[in-house]
């Protein structure tokens, strides 16, 4: 891999590719979100697609975070980065399709990735007017070796 890898560069690369993918923006209902909030496409970063794990993400969102893992600095054993992409959609029936689209994007950016997983989870959410309910979310996880 010829790219200089860092937490910042990996996040920026993934978030930029997600923001420039019309399928992802359609799944996130970005057009409707922008009309309701009067935001521009350039302002979707950290409103729909986050470069950190966000507690402010409610229904439609993607959150990208990265950890750096060092094996043994004394033995110069190298290190890798673990990427975690969390996502949720109001229209839960589309979350599998969106996660496949994201997998395709990730495969193009990092074809040599390792330990890829795409895991469904149920999250309990509390709404003041409707009480507790469960939402389907997905978490994509993979590593990039240096």
mmCIF file with all atom_site columns, C-alpha atoms in Angstrom:
data_model
loop_
_atom_site.group_PDB
_atom_site.id
_atom_site.type_symbol
_atom_site.label_atom_id
_atom_site.label_alt_id
_atom_site.label_comp_id
_atom_site.label_asym_id
_atom_site.label_entity_id
_atom_site.label_seq_id
_atom_site.pdbx_PDB_ins_code
_atom_site.Cartn_x
_atom_site.Cartn_y
_atom_site.Cartn_z
_atom_site.occupancy
_atom_site.B_iso_or_equiv
_atom_site.pdbx_formal_charge
_atom_site.auth_seq_id
_atom_site.auth_comp_id
_atom_site.auth_asym_id
_atom_site.auth_atom_id
_atom_site.pdbx_PDB_model_num
ATOM 1   C CA . UNK A 1 1   ? 0.000   0.000  0.000  1.00 0.00 ? 1   UNK A CA 1
ATOM 2   C CA . UNK A 1 2   ? 1.534   3.309  -1.054 1.00 0.00 ? 2   UNK A CA 1
ATOM 3   C CA . UNK A 1 3   ? -0.768  5.673  0.830  1.00 0.00 ? 3   UNK A CA 1
ATOM 4   C CA . UNK A 1 4   ? 0.483   7.221  4.057  1.00 0.00 ? 4   UNK A CA 1
ATOM 5   C CA . UNK A 1 5   ? -1.825  5.784  6.672  1.00 0.00 ? 5   UNK A CA 1
ATOM 6   C CA . UNK A 1 6   ? -2.953  7.598  9.781  1.00 0.00 ? 6   UNK A CA 1
ATOM 7   C CA . UNK A 1 7   ? -6.169  7.795  11.744 1.00 0.00 ? 7   UNK A CA 1
ATOM 8   C CA . UNK A 1 8   ? -6.902  11.172 10.172 1.00 0.00 ? 8   UNK A CA 1
ATOM 9   C CA . UNK A 1 9   ? -6.129  10.134 6.579  1.00 0.00 ? 9   UNK A CA 1
ATOM 10  C CA . UNK A 1 10  ? -8.195  6.945  6.806  1.00 0.00 ? 10  UNK A CA 1
ATOM 11  C CA . UNK A 1 11  ? -11.212 8.797  8.231  1.00 0.00 ? 11  UNK A CA 1
ATOM 12  C CA . UNK A 1 12  ? -10.977 11.573 5.649  1.00 0.00 ? 12  UNK A CA 1
ATOM 13  C CA . UNK A 1 13  ? -10.617 9.112  2.795  1.00 0.00 ? 13  UNK A CA 1
ATOM 14  C CA . UNK A 1 14  ? -13.643 7.045  3.797  1.00 0.00 ? 14  UNK A CA 1
ATOM 15  C CA . UNK A 1 15  ? -15.880 9.996  4.698  1.00 0.00 ? 15  UNK A CA 1
ATOM 16  C CA . UNK A 1 16  ? -15.030 11.783 1.434  1.00 0.00 ? 16  UNK A CA 1
ATOM 17  C CA . UNK A 1 17  ? -15.901 8.675  -0.605 1.00 0.00 ? 17  UNK A CA 1
ATOM 18  C CA . UNK A 1 18  ? -19.191 8.251  1.290  1.00 0.00 ? 18  UNK A CA 1
ATOM 19  C CA . UNK A 1 19  ? -20.113 11.922 0.793  1.00 0.00 ? 19  UNK A CA 1
ATOM 20  C CA . UNK A 1 20  ? -19.444 11.587 -2.945 1.00 0.00 ? 20  UNK A CA 1
ATOM 21  C CA . UNK A 1 21  ? -21.562 8.484  -3.439 1.00 0.00 ? 21  UNK A CA 1
ATOM 22  C CA . UNK A 1 22  ? -25.114 9.195  -4.591 1.00 0.00 ? 22  UNK A CA 1
ATOM 23  C CA . UNK A 1 23  ? -26.407 5.779  -3.507 1.00 0.00 ? 23  UNK A CA 1
ATOM 24  C CA . UNK A 1 24  ? -25.212 6.393  0.054  1.00 0.00 ? 24  UNK A CA 1
ATOM 25  C CA . UNK A 1 25  ? -26.706 9.891  0.057  1.00 0.00 ? 25  UNK A CA 1
ATOM 26  C CA . UNK A 1 26  ? -30.020 8.512  -1.237 1.00 0.00 ? 26  UNK A CA 1
ATOM 27  C CA . UNK A 1 27  ? -30.121 5.844  1.498  1.00 0.00 ? 27  UNK A CA 1
ATOM 28  C CA . UNK A 1 28  ? -29.471 8.580  4.075  1.00 0.00 ? 28  UNK A CA 1
ATOM 29  C CA . UNK A 1 29  ? -32.260 10.693 2.553  1.00 0.00 ? 29  UNK A CA 1
ATOM 30  C CA . UNK A 1 30  ? -29.738 13.528 2.249  1.00 0.00 ? 30  UNK A CA 1
ATOM 31  C CA . UNK A 1 31  ? -31.885 15.598 -0.125 1.00 0.00 ? 31  UNK A CA 1
ATOM 32  C CA . UNK A 1 32  ? -34.792 15.649 2.328  1.00 0.00 ? 32  UNK A CA 1
ATOM 33  C CA . UNK A 1 33  ? -32.408 16.374 5.217  1.00 0.00 ? 33  UNK A CA 1
ATOM 34  C CA . UNK A 1 34  ? -30.844 19.314 3.363  1.00 0.00 ? 34  UNK A CA 1
ATOM 35  C CA . UNK A 1 35  ? -34.263 20.736 2.450  1.00 0.00 ? 35  UNK A CA 1
ATOM 36  C CA . UNK A 1 36  ? -35.395 20.512 6.070  1.00 0.00 ? 36  UNK A CA 1
ATOM 37  C CA . UNK A 1 37  ? -32.228 22.020 7.516  1.00 0.00 ? 37  UNK A CA 1
ATOM 38  C CA . UNK A 1 38  ? -31.164 24.301 4.659  1.00 0.00 ? 38  UNK A CA 1
ATOM 39  C CA . UNK A 1 39  ? -27.704 22.723 4.640  1.00 0.00 ? 39  UNK A CA 1
ATOM 40  C CA . UNK A 1 40  ? -25.522 22.308 1.575  1.00 0.00 ? 40  UNK A CA 1
ATOM 41  C CA . UNK A 1 41  ? -23.960 18.999 0.526  1.00 0.00 ? 41  UNK A CA 1
ATOM 42  C CA . UNK A 1 42  ? -20.618 20.228 1.868  1.00 0.00 ? 42  UNK A CA 1
ATOM 43  C CA . UNK A 1 43  ? -22.259 20.522 5.308  1.00 0.00 ? 43  UNK A CA 1
ATOM 44  C CA . UNK A 1 44  ? -23.400 16.892 5.485  1.00 0.00 ? 44  UNK A CA 1
ATOM 45  C CA . UNK A 1 45  ? -20.111 15.976 7.160  1.00 0.00 ? 45  UNK A CA 1
ATOM 46  C CA . UNK A 1 46  ? -20.848 15.667 10.878 1.00 0.00 ? 46  UNK A CA 1
ATOM 47  C CA . UNK A 1 47  ? -24.571 16.068 10.251 1.00 0.00 ? 47  UNK A CA 1
ATOM 48  C CA . UNK A 1 48  ? -25.280 12.760 8.455  1.00 0.00 ? 48  UNK A CA 1
ATOM 49  C CA . UNK A 1 49  ? -21.829 11.260 7.916  1.00 0.00 ? 49  UNK A CA 1
ATOM 50  C CA . UNK A 1 50  ? -19.639 11.610 10.974 1.00 0.00 ? 50  UNK A CA 1
ATOM 51  C CA . UNK A 1 51  ? -15.865 11.268 11.206 1.00 0.00 ? 51  UNK A CA 1
ATOM 52  C CA . UNK A 1 52  ? -16.268 10.107 14.808 1.00 0.00 ? 52  UNK A CA 1
ATOM 53  C CA . UNK A 1 53  ? -18.641 7.948  16.814 1.00 0.00 ? 53  UNK A CA 1
ATOM 54  C CA . UNK A 1 54  ? -21.471 10.373 17.477 1.00 0.00 ? 54  UNK A CA 1
ATOM 55  C CA . UNK A 1 55  ? -24.074 10.336 20.194 1.00 0.00 ? 55  UNK A CA 1
ATOM 56  C CA . UNK A 1 56  ? -25.973 12.938 18.153 1.00 0.00 ? 56  UNK A CA 1
ATOM 57  C CA . UNK A 1 57  ? -26.736 10.486 15.342 1.00 0.00 ? 57  UNK A CA 1
ATOM 58  C CA . UNK A 1 58  ? -30.380 9.451  15.478 1.00 0.00 ? 58  UNK A CA 1
ATOM 59  C CA . UNK A 1 59  ? -32.036 7.785  12.498 1.00 0.00 ? 59  UNK A CA 1
ATOM 60  C CA . UNK A 1 60  ? -30.072 8.241  9.273  1.00 0.00 ? 60  UNK A CA 1
ATOM 61  C CA . UNK A 1 61  ? -26.348 8.328  9.850  1.00 0.00 ? 61  UNK A CA 1
ATOM 62  C CA . UNK A 1 62  ? -22.960 6.800  9.212  1.00 0.00 ? 62  UNK A CA 1
ATOM 63  C CA . UNK A 1 63  ? -20.197 7.162  11.794 1.00 0.00 ? 63  UNK A CA 1
ATOM 64  C CA . UNK A 1 64  ? -16.600 6.315  10.898 1.00 0.00 ? 64  UNK A CA 1
ATOM 65  C CA . UNK A 1 65  ? -13.948 5.818  13.551 1.00 0.00 ? 65  UNK A CA 1
ATOM 66  C CA . UNK A 1 66  ? -10.453 4.361  13.485 1.00 0.00 ? 66  UNK A CA 1
ATOM 67  C CA . UNK A 1 67  ? -8.150  2.879  16.095 1.00 0.00 ? 67  UNK A CA 1
ATOM 68  C CA . UNK A 1 68  ? -4.421  2.298  15.753 1.00 0.00 ? 68  UNK A CA 1
ATOM 69  C CA . UNK A 1 69  ? -2.999  -0.950 17.107 1.00 0.00 ? 69  UNK A CA 1
ATOM 70  C CA . UNK A 1 70  ? 0.718   -1.423 17.699 1.00 0.00 ? 70  UNK A CA 1
ATOM 71  C CA . UNK A 1 71  ? 1.954   -5.008 18.048 1.00 0.00 ? 71  UNK A CA 1
ATOM 72  C CA . UNK A 1 72  ? 5.380   -4.739 19.656 1.00 0.00 ? 72  UNK A CA 1
ATOM 73  C CA . UNK A 1 73  ? 7.425   -1.575 19.224 1.00 0.00 ? 73  UNK A CA 1
ATOM 74  C CA . UNK A 1 74  ? 10.548  -3.228 20.686 1.00 0.00 ? 74  UNK A CA 1
ATOM 75  C CA . UNK A 1 75  ? 10.431  -6.047 18.146 1.00 0.00 ? 75  UNK A CA 1
ATOM 76  C CA . UNK A 1 76  ? 9.426   -3.647 15.343 1.00 0.00 ? 76  UNK A CA 1
ATOM 77  C CA . UNK A 1 77  ? 6.474   -5.971 14.687 1.00 0.00 ? 77  UNK A CA 1
ATOM 78  C CA . UNK A 1 78  ? 4.424   -3.308 12.932 1.00 0.00 ? 78  UNK A CA 1
ATOM 79  C CA . UNK A 1 79  ? 0.921   -2.069 13.475 1.00 0.00 ? 79  UNK A CA 1
ATOM 80  C CA . UNK A 1 80  ? -2.478  -1.860 11.885 1.00 0.00 ? 80  UNK A CA 1
ATOM 81  C CA . UNK A 1 81  ? -5.590  0.267  11.945 1.00 0.00 ? 81  UNK A CA 1
ATOM 82  C CA . UNK A 1 82  ? -9.058  -1.000 12.814 1.00 0.00 ? 82  UNK A CA 1
ATOM 83  C CA . UNK A 1 83  ? -11.887 0.834  11.077 1.00 0.00 ? 83  UNK A CA 1
ATOM 84  C CA . UNK A 1 84  ? -15.386 0.790  12.559 1.00 0.00 ? 84  UNK A CA 1
ATOM 85  C CA . UNK A 1 85  ? -18.298 2.108  10.526 1.00 0.00 ? 85  UNK A CA 1
ATOM 86  C CA . UNK A 1 86  ? -21.625 2.313  12.365 1.00 0.00 ? 86  UNK A CA 1
ATOM 87  C CA . UNK A 1 87  ? -24.791 3.032  10.456 1.00 0.00 ? 87  UNK A CA 1
ATOM 88  C CA . UNK A 1 88  ? -28.486 3.416  10.932 1.00 0.00 ? 88  UNK A CA 1
ATOM 89  C CA . UNK A 1 89  ? -31.429 4.220  8.697  1.00 0.00 ? 89  UNK A CA 1
ATOM 90  C CA . UNK A 1 90  ? -34.964 5.307  9.382  1.00 0.00 ? 90  UNK A CA 1
ATOM 91  C CA . UNK A 1 91  ? -35.960 2.984  6.526  1.00 0.00 ? 91  UNK A CA 1
ATOM 92  C CA . UNK A 1 92  ? -34.454 -0.149 8.116  1.00 0.00 ? 92  UNK A CA 1
ATOM 93  C CA . UNK A 1 93  ? -35.225 -2.320 5.091  1.00 0.00 ? 93  UNK A CA 1
ATOM 94  C CA . UNK A 1 94  ? -32.472 -0.485 3.175  1.00 0.00 ? 94  UNK A CA 1
ATOM 95  C CA . UNK A 1 95  ? -29.695 -0.914 5.733  1.00 0.00 ? 95  UNK A CA 1
ATOM 96  C CA . UNK A 1 96  ? -28.416 -4.159 4.173  1.00 0.00 ? 96  UNK A CA 1
ATOM 97  C CA . UNK A 1 97  ? -28.251 -2.530 0.735  1.00 0.00 ? 97  UNK A CA 1
ATOM 98  C CA . UNK A 1 98  ? -26.442 0.493  2.129  1.00 0.00 ? 98  UNK A CA 1
ATOM 99  C CA . UNK A 1 99  ? -23.932 -1.710 3.941  1.00 0.00 ? 99  UNK A CA 1
ATOM 100 C CA . UNK A 1 100 ? -23.222 -3.551 0.652  1.00 0.00 ? 100 UNK A CA 1
ATOM 101 C CA . UNK A 1 101 ? -22.657 -0.216 -1.094 1.00 0.00 ? 101 UNK A CA 1
ATOM 102 C CA . UNK A 1 102 ? -20.257 0.790  1.679  1.00 0.00 ? 102 UNK A CA 1
ATOM 103 C CA . UNK A 1 103 ? -18.463 -2.568 1.364  1.00 0.00 ? 103 UNK A CA 1
ATOM 104 C CA . UNK A 1 104 ? -17.939 -1.873 -2.357 1.00 0.00 ? 104 UNK A CA 1
ATOM 105 C CA . UNK A 1 105 ? -16.502 1.572  -1.545 1.00 0.00 ? 105 UNK A CA 1
ATOM 106 C CA . UNK A 1 106 ? -14.211 0.118  1.119  1.00 0.00 ? 106 UNK A CA 1
ATOM 107 C CA . UNK A 1 107 ? -13.023 -2.630 -1.257 1.00 0.00 ? 107 UNK A CA 1
ATOM 108 C CA . UNK A 1 108 ? -12.011 -0.016 -3.842 1.00 0.00 ? 108 UNK A CA 1
ATOM 109 C CA . UNK A 1 109 ? -10.155 2.120  -1.299 1.00 0.00 ? 109 UNK A CA 1
ATOM 110 C CA . UNK A 1 110 ? -8.544  -0.712 0.692  1.00 0.00 ? 110 UNK A CA 1
ATOM 111 C CA . UNK A 1 111 ? -8.451  -3.893 -1.426 1.00 0.00 ? 111 UNK A CA 1
ATOM 112 C CA . UNK A 1 112 ? -5.915  -5.487 0.961  1.00 0.00 ? 112 UNK A CA 1
ATOM 113 C CA . UNK A 1 113 ? -8.050  -5.070 4.067  1.00 0.00 ? 113 UNK A CA 1
ATOM 114 C CA . UNK A 1 114 ? -8.236  -7.891 6.636  1.00 0.00 ? 114 UNK A CA 1
ATOM 115 C CA . UNK A 1 115 ? -10.795 -9.285 9.082  1.00 0.00 ? 115 UNK A CA 1
ATOM 116 C CA . UNK A 1 116 ? -13.834 -7.691 7.416  1.00 0.00 ? 116 UNK A CA 1
ATOM 117 C CA . UNK A 1 117 ? -17.145 -8.128 9.228  1.00 0.00 ? 117 UNK A CA 1
ATOM 118 C CA . UNK A 1 118 ? -20.615 -6.678 8.773  1.00 0.00 ? 118 UNK A CA 1
ATOM 119 C CA . UNK A 1 119 ? -22.688 -7.225 11.905 1.00 0.00 ? 119 UNK A CA 1
ATOM 120 C CA . UNK A 1 120 ? -26.376 -6.427 12.523 1.00 0.00 ? 120 UNK A CA 1
ATOM 121 C CA . UNK A 1 121 ? -27.248 -5.193 16.008 1.00 0.00 ? 121 UNK A CA 1
ATOM 122 C CA . UNK A 1 122 ? -30.411 -4.062 17.767 1.00 0.00 ? 122 UNK A CA 1
ATOM 123 C CA . UNK A 1 123 ? -30.187 -0.852 19.758 1.00 0.00 ? 123 UNK A CA 1
ATOM 124 C CA . UNK A 1 124 ? -32.791 0.160  22.303 1.00 0.00 ? 124 UNK A CA 1
ATOM 125 C CA . UNK A 1 125 ? -33.759 3.800  21.936 1.00 0.00 ? 125 UNK A CA 1
ATOM 126 C CA . UNK A 1 126 ? -35.919 5.897  24.224 1.00 0.00 ? 126 UNK A CA 1
ATOM 127 C CA . UNK A 1 127 ? -38.312 8.442  22.838 1.00 0.00 ? 127 UNK A CA 1
ATOM 128 C CA . UNK A 1 128 ? -40.045 10.860 25.270 1.00 0.00 ? 128 UNK A CA 1
ATOM 129 C CA . UNK A 1 129 ? -43.398 10.546 23.494 1.00 0.00 ? 129 UNK A CA 1
ATOM 130 C CA . UNK A 1 130 ? -43.318 6.864  22.479 1.00 0.00 ? 130 UNK A CA 1
ATOM 131 C CA . UNK A 1 131 ? -41.173 5.122  25.107 1.00 0.00 ? 131 UNK A CA 1
ATOM 132 C CA . UNK A 1 132 ? -38.528 2.519  24.341 1.00 0.00 ? 132 UNK A CA 1
ATOM 133 C CA . UNK A 1 133 ? -38.190 0.789  20.990 1.00 0.00 ? 133 UNK A CA 1
ATOM 134 C CA . UNK A 1 134 ? -35.556 -1.197 19.129 1.00 0.00 ? 134 UNK A CA 1
ATOM 135 C CA . UNK A 1 135 ? -33.740 -0.010 16.011 1.00 0.00 ? 135 UNK A CA 1
ATOM 136 C CA . UNK A 1 136 ? -31.696 -2.126 13.616 1.00 0.00 ? 136 UNK A CA 1
ATOM 137 C CA . UNK A 1 137 ? -28.145 -0.897 13.109 1.00 0.00 ? 137 UNK A CA 1
ATOM 138 C CA . UNK A 1 138 ? -25.108 -2.335 11.318 1.00 0.00 ? 138 UNK A CA 1
ATOM 139 C CA . UNK A 1 139 ? -21.443 -2.193 12.172 1.00 0.00 ? 139 UNK A CA 1
ATOM 140 C CA . UNK A 1 140 ? -18.773 -2.789 9.557  1.00 0.00 ? 140 UNK A CA 1
ATOM 141 C CA . UNK A 1 141 ? -15.333 -3.547 10.938 1.00 0.00 ? 141 UNK A CA 1
ATOM 142 C CA . UNK A 1 142 ? -12.050 -4.289 9.182  1.00 0.00 ? 142 UNK A CA 1
ATOM 143 C CA . UNK A 1 143 ? -8.340  -3.772 9.615  1.00 0.00 ? 143 UNK A CA 1
ATOM 144 C CA . UNK A 1 144 ? -5.654  -2.258 7.429  1.00 0.00 ? 144 UNK A CA 1
ATOM 145 C CA . UNK A 1 145 ? -2.143  -3.581 7.986  1.00 0.00 ? 145 UNK A CA 1
ATOM 146 C CA . UNK A 1 146 ? 0.818   -1.232 7.710  1.00 0.00 ? 146 UNK A CA 1
#
